PDB file of C-alpha atoms and ligand atoms in Angstrom:
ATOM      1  CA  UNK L  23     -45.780  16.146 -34.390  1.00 89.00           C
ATOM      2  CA  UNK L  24     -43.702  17.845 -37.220  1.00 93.00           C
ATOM      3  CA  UNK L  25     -41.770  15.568 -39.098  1.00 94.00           C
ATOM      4  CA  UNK L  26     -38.536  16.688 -38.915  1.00 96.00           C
ATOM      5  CA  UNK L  27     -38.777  17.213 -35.335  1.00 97.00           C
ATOM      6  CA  UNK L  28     -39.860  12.859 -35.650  1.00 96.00           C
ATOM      7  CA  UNK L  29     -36.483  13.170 -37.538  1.00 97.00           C
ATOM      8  CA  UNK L  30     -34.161  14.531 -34.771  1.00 98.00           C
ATOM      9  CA  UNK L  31     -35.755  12.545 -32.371  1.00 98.00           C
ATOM     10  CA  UNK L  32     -34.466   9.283 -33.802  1.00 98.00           C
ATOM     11  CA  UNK L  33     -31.372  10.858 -34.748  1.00 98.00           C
ATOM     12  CA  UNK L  34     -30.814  12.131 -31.117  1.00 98.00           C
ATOM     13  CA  UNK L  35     -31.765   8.193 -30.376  1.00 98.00           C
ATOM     14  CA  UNK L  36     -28.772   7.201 -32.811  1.00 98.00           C
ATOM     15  CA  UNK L  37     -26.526   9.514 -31.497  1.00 98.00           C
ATOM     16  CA  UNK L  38     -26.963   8.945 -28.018  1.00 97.00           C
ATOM     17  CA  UNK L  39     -25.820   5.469 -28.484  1.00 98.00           C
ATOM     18  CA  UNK L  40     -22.976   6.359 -30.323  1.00 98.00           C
ATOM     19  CA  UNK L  41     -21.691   8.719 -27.315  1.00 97.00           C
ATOM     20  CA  UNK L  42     -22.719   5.807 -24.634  1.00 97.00           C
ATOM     21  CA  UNK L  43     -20.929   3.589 -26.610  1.00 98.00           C
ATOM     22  CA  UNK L  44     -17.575   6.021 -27.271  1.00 97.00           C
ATOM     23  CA  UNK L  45     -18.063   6.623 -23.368  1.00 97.00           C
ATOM     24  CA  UNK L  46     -17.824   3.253 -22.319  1.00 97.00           C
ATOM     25  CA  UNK L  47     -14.748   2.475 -24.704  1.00 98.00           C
ATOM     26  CA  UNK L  48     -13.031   5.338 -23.414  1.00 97.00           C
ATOM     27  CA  UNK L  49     -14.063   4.306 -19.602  1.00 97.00           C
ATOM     28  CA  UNK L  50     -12.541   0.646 -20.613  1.00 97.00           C
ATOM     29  CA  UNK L  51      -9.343   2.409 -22.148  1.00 97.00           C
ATOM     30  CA  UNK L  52      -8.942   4.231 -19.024  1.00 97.00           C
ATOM     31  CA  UNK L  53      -9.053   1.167 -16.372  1.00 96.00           C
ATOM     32  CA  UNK L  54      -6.856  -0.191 -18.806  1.00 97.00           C
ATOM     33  CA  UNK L  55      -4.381   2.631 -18.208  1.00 97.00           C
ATOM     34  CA  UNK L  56      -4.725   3.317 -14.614  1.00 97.00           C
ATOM     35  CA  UNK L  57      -3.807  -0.383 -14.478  1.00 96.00           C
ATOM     36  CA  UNK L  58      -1.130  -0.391 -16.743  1.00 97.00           C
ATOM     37  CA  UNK L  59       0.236   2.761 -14.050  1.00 97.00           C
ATOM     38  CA  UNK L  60      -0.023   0.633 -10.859  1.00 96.00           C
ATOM     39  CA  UNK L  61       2.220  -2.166 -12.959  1.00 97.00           C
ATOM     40  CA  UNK L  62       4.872   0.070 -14.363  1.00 97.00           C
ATOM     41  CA  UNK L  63       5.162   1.759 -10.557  1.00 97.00           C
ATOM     42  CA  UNK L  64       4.686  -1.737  -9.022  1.00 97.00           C
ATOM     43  CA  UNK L  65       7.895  -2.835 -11.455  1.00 97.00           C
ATOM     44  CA  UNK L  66       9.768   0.028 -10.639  1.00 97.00           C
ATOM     45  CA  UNK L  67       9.733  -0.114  -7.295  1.00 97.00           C
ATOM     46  CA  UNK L  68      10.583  -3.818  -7.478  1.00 97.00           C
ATOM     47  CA  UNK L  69      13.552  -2.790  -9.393  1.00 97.00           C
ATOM     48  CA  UNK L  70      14.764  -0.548  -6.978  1.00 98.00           C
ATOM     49  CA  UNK L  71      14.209  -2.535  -3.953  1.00 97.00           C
ATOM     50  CA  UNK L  72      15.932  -5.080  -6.064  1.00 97.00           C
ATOM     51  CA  UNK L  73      19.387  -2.614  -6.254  1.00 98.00           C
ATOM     52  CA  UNK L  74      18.661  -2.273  -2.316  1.00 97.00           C
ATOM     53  CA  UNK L  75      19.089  -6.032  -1.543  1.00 98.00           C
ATOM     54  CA  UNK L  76      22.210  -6.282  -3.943  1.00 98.00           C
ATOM     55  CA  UNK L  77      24.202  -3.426  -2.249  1.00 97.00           C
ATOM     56  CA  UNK L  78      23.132  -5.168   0.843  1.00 97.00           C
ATOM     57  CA  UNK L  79      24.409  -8.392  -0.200  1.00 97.00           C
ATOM     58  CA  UNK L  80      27.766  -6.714  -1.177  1.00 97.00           C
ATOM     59  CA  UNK L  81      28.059  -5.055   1.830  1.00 96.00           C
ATOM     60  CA  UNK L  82      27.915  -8.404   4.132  1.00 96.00           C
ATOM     61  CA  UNK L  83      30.337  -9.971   1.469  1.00 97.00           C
ATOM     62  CA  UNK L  84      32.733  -6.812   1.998  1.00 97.00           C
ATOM     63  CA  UNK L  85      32.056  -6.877   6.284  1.00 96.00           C
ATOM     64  CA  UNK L  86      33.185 -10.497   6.049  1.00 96.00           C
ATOM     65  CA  UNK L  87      36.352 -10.017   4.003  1.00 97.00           C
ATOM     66  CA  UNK L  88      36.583  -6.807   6.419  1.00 97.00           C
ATOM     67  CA  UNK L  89      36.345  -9.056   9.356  1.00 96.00           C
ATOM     68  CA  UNK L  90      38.722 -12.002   8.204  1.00 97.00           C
ATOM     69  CA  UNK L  91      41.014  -9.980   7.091  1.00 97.00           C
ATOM     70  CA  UNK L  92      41.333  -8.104  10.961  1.00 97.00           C
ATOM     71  CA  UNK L  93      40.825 -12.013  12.249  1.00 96.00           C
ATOM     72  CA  UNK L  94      44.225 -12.720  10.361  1.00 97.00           C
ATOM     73  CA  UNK L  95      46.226  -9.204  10.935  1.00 96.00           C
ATOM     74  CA  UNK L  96      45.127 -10.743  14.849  1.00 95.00           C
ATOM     75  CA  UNK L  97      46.808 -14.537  14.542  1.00 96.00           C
ATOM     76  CA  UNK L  98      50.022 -12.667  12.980  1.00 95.00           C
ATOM     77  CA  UNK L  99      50.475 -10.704  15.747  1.00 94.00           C
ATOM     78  CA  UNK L 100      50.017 -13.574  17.937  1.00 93.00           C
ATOM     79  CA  UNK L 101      52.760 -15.302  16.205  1.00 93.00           C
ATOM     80  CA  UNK L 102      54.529 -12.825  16.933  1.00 92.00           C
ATOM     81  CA  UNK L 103      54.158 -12.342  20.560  1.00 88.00           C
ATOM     82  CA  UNK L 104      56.183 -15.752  20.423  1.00 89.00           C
ATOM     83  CA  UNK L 105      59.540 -13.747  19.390  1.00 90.00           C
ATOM     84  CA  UNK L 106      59.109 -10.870  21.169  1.00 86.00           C
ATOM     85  CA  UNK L 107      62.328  -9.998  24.046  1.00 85.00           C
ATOM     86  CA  UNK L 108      60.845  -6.941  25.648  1.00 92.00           C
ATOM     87  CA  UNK L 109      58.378  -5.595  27.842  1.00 92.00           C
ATOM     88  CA  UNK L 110      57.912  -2.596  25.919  1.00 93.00           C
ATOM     89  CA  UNK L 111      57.349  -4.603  22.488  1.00 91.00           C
ATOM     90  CA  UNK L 112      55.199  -6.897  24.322  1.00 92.00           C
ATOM     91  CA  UNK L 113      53.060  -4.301  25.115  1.00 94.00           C
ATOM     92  CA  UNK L 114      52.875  -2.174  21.961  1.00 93.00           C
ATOM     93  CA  UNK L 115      51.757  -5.602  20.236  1.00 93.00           C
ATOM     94  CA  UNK L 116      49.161  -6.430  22.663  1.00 94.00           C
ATOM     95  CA  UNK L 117      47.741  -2.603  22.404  1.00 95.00           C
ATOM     96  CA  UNK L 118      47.651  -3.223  18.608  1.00 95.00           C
ATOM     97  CA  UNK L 119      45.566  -6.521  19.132  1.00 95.00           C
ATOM     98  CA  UNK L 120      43.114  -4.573  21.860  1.00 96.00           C
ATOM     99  CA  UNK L 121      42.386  -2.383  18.611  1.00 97.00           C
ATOM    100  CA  UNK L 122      41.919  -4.996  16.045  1.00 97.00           C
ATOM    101  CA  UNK L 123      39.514  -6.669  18.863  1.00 96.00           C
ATOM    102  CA  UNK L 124      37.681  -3.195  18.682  1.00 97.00           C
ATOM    103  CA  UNK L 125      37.893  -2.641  15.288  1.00 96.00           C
ATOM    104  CA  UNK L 126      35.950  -6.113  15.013  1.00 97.00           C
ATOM    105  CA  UNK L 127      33.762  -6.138  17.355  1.00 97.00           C
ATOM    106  CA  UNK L 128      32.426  -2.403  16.070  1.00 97.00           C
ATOM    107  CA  UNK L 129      32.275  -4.744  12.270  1.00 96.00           C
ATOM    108  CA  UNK L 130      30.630  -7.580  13.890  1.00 96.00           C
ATOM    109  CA  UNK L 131      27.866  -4.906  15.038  1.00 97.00           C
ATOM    110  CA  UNK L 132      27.651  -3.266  11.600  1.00 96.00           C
ATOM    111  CA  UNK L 133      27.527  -6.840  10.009  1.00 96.00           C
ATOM    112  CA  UNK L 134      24.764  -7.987  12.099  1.00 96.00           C
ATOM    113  CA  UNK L 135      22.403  -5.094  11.194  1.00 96.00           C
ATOM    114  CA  UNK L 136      23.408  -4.748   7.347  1.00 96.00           C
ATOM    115  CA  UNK L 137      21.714  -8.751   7.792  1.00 96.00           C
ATOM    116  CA  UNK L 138      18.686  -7.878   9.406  1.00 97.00           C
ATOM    117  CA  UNK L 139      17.910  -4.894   6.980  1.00 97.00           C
ATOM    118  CA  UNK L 140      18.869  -7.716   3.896  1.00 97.00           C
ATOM    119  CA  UNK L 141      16.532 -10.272   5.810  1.00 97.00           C
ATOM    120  CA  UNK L 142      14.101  -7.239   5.937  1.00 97.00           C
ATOM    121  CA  UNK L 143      14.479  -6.111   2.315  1.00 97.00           C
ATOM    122  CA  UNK L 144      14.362  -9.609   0.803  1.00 97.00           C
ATOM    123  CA  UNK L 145      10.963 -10.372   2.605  1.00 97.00           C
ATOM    124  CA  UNK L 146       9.344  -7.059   1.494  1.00 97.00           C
ATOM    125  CA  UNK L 147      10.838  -8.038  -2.559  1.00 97.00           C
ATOM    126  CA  UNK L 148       9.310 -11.146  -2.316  1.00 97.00           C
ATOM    127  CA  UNK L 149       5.789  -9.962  -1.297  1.00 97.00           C
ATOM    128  CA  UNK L 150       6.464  -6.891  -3.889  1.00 97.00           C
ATOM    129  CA  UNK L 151       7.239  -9.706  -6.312  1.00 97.00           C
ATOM    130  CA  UNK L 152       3.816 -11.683  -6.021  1.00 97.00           C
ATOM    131  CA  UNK L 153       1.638  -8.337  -6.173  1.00 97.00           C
ATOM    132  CA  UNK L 154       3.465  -7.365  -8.820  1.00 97.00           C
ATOM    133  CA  UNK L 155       2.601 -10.497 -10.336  1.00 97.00           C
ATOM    134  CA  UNK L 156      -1.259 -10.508  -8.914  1.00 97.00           C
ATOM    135  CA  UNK L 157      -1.324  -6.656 -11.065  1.00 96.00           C
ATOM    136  CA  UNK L 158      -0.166  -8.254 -14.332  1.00 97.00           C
ATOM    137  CA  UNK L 159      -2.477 -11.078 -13.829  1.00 97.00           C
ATOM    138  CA  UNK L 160      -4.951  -8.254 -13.564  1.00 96.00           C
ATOM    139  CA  UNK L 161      -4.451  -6.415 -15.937  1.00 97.00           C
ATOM    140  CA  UNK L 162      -4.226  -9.412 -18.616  1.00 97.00           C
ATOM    141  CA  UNK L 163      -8.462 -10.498 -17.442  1.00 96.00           C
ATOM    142  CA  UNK L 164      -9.259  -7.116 -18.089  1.00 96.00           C
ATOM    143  CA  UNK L 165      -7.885  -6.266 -21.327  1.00 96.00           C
ATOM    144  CA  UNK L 166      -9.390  -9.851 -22.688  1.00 96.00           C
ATOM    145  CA  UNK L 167     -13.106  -8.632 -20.951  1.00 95.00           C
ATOM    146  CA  UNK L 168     -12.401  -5.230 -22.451  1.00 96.00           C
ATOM    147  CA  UNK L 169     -11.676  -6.478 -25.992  1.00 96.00           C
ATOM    148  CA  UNK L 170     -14.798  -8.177 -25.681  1.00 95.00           C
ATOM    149  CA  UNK L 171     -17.115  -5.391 -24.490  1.00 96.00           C
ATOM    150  CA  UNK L 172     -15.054  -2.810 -26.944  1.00 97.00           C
ATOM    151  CA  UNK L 173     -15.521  -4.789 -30.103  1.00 97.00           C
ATOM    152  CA  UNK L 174     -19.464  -4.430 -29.019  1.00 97.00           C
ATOM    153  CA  UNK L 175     -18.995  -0.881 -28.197  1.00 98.00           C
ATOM    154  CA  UNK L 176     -17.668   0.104 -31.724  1.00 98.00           C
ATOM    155  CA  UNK L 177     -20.280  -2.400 -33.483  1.00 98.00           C
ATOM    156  CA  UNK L 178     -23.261  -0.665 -32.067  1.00 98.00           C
ATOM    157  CA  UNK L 179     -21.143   2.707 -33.082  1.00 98.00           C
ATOM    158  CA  UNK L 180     -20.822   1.385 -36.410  1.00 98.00           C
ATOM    159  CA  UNK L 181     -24.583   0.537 -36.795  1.00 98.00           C
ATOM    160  CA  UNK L 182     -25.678   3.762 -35.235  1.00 98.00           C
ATOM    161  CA  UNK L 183     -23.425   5.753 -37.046  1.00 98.00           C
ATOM    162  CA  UNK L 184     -24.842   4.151 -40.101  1.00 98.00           C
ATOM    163  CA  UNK L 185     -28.405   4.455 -39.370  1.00 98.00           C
ATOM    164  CA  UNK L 186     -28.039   8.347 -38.399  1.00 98.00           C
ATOM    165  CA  UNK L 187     -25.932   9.065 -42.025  1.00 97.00           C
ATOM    166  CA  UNK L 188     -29.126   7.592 -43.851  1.00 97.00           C
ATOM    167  CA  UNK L 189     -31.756   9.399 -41.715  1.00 97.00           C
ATOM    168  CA  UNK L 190     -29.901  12.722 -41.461  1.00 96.00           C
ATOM    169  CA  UNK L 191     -30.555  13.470 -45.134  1.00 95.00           C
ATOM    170  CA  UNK L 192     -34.113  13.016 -44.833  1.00 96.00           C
ATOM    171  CA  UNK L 193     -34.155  16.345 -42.054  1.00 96.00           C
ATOM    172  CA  UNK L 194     -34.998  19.515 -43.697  1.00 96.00           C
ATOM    173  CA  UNK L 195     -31.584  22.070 -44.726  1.00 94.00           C
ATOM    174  CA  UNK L 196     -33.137  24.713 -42.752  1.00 94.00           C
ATOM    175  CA  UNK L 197     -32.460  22.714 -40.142  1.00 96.00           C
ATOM    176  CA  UNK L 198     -29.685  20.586 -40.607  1.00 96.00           C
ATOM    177  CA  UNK L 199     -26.891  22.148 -39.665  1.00 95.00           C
ATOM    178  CA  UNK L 200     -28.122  23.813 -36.519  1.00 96.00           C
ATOM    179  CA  UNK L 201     -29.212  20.091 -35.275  1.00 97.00           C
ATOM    180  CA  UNK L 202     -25.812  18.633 -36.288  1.00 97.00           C
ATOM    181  CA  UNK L 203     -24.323  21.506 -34.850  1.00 97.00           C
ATOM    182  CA  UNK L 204     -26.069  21.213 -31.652  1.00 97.00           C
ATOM    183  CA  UNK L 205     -25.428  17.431 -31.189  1.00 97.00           C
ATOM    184  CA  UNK L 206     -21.468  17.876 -31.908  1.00 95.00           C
ATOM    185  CA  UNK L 207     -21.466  19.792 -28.563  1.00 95.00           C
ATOM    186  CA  UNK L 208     -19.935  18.761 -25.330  1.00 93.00           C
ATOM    187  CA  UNK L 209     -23.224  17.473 -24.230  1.00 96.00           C
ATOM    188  CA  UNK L 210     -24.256  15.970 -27.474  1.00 97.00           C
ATOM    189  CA  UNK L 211     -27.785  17.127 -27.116  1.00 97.00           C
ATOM    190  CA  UNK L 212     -29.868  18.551 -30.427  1.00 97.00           C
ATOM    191  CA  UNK L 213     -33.451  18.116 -28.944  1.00 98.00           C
ATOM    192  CA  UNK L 214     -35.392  17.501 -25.911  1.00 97.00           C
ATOM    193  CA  UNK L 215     -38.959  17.266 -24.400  1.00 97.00           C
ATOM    194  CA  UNK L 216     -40.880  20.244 -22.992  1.00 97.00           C
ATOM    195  CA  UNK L 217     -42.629  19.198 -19.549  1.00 96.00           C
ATOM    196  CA  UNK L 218     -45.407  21.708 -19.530  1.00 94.00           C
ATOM    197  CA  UNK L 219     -43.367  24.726 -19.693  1.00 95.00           C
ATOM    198  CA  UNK L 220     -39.668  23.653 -18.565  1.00 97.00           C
ATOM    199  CA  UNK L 221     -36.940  22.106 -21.482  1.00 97.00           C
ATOM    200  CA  UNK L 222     -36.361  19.380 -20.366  1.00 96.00           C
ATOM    201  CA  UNK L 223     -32.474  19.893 -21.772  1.00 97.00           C
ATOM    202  CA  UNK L 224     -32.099  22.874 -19.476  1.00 97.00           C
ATOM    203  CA  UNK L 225     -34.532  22.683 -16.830  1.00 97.00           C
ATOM    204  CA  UNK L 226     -35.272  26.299 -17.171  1.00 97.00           C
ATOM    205  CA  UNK L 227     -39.356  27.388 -17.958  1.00 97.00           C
ATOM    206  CA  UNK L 228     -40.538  28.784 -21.445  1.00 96.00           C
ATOM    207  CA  UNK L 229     -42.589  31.452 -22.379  1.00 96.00           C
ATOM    208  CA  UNK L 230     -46.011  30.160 -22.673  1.00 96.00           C
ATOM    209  CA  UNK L 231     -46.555  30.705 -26.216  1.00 96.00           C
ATOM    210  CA  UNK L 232     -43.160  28.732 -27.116  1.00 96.00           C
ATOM    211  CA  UNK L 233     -44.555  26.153 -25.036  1.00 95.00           C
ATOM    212  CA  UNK L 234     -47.666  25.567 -27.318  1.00 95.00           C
ATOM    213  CA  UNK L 235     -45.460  26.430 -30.236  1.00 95.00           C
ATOM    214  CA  UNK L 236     -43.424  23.197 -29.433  1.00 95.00           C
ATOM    215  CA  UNK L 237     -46.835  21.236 -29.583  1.00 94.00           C
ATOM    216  CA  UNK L 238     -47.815  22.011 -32.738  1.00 94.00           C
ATOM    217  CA  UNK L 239     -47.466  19.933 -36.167  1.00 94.00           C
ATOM    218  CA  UNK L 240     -46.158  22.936 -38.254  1.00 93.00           C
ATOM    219  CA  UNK L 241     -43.888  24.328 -36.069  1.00 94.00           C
ATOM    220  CA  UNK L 242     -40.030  23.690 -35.274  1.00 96.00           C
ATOM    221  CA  UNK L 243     -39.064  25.882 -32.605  1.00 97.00           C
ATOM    222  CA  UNK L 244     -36.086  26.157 -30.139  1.00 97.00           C
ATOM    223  CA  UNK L 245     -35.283  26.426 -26.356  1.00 97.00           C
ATOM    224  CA  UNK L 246     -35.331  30.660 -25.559  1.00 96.00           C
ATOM    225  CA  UNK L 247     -32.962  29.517 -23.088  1.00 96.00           C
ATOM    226  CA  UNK L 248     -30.367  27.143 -24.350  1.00 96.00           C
ATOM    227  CA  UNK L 249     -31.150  26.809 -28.086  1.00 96.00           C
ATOM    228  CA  UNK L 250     -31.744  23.041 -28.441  1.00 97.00           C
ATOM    229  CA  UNK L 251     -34.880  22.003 -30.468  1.00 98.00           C
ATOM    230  CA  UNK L 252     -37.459  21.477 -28.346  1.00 97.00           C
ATOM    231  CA  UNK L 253     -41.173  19.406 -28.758  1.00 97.00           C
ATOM    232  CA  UNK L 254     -43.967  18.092 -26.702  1.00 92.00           C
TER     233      UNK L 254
HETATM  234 ZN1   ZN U   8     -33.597  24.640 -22.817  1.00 97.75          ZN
END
């Protein structure tokens, strides 16, 4: 095998840790955030449900003070019943009472179903509450596994990184910069393996002669098809 083809093929070994590890960082950092996402929506819907239950608290405060107030407007009248000389006061008064009774009974109604949406509310913040809580939880186990597994991540980066700068000035200039070139590509791929005729980077078959070509000690030839260095 040509020895600068040897050359890529441990740098391509180097590099392809570095990616794995940069991939599996970034696959931590992005549990992390998802998450982080649930908690912050998890939080503000707590906060909202939390305004819900207040203006439903204030609302059976204000029905009650609604209510006493009508119960009281009610005894006055009463009182005054006790005064009245006529038939025709008598009966205005006791048409105003028939409305207050109305007017109370309709606020008795409304009262009654303002609590039962607060009983409703106040169950469905307190289960919020404790998932909300289960989340944090959550996400405080993972970030203390992740720090683990990152701090591994960028050590084998570091090493790897390392070993590649000392090798990569071994690999002849006529190549360098095509190889380097190669591997900073989305795929991160400089060199790959003919199988009989087919790259083994694109799947895609050779031209004979480039096949044999890719066999032999003093050559350093590329893929016809996608460019990456290619041996056997
Ligand atoms: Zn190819």
């Amino acid at each position: 095998m040509n020895d600068d083809i040897k050359i890529m093929i441990e740098l391509q070994g180097f590099w392809d840790n570095v990616l794995a590890s940069r991939a599996g960082i970034e696959k931590a950092r992005e549990t992390e955030r998802s998450l982080e996402k649930d908690l912050a929506d998890g939080n503000r819907r707590l906060a909202s449900l939390g305004n819900t239950v207040k203006e439903l608290k204030n609302s059976t405060k204000q029905n009650e003070l609604d209510l006493k107030e009508k119960e009281e407007r009610i005894s006055k009248l009463e009182e005054r019943k006790k005064i009245i000389h006529t038939e025709k006061e008598l009966k205005a008064l006791e048409k105003e009472i028939d409305v207050i009774r109305f007017d109370i009974g309709a606020l008795e109604e409304k009262g009654l179903a303002v609590y039962d949406e607060l009983d409703a509310r106040q169950t469905e913040y307190a289960e919020l509450e404790e998932a909300v809580g289960v989340m944090g939880a959550r996400l405080n186990e993972t970030k203390t596994k992740h720090a683990g597994e990152i701090a591994d991540f960028e050590n084998t980066i570091k090493t790897n990184e390392s070993a590649f700068n000392s090798l990569v000035g071994s690999l002849a200039v006529q190549h360098k910069s095509r190889f380097l070139k190669l591997i900073q590509s989305k795929d991160g791929k400089g060199i790959a393996r003919v199988d009989g005729e087919i790259c083994g980077f694109c799947n895609r078959k050779i031209p004979a002669s480039l096949a044999i070509d890719s066999g032999k000690d003093e050559k350093v030839v590329t893929c016809s098809n996608c460019g990456k260095f290619i041996y056997r």
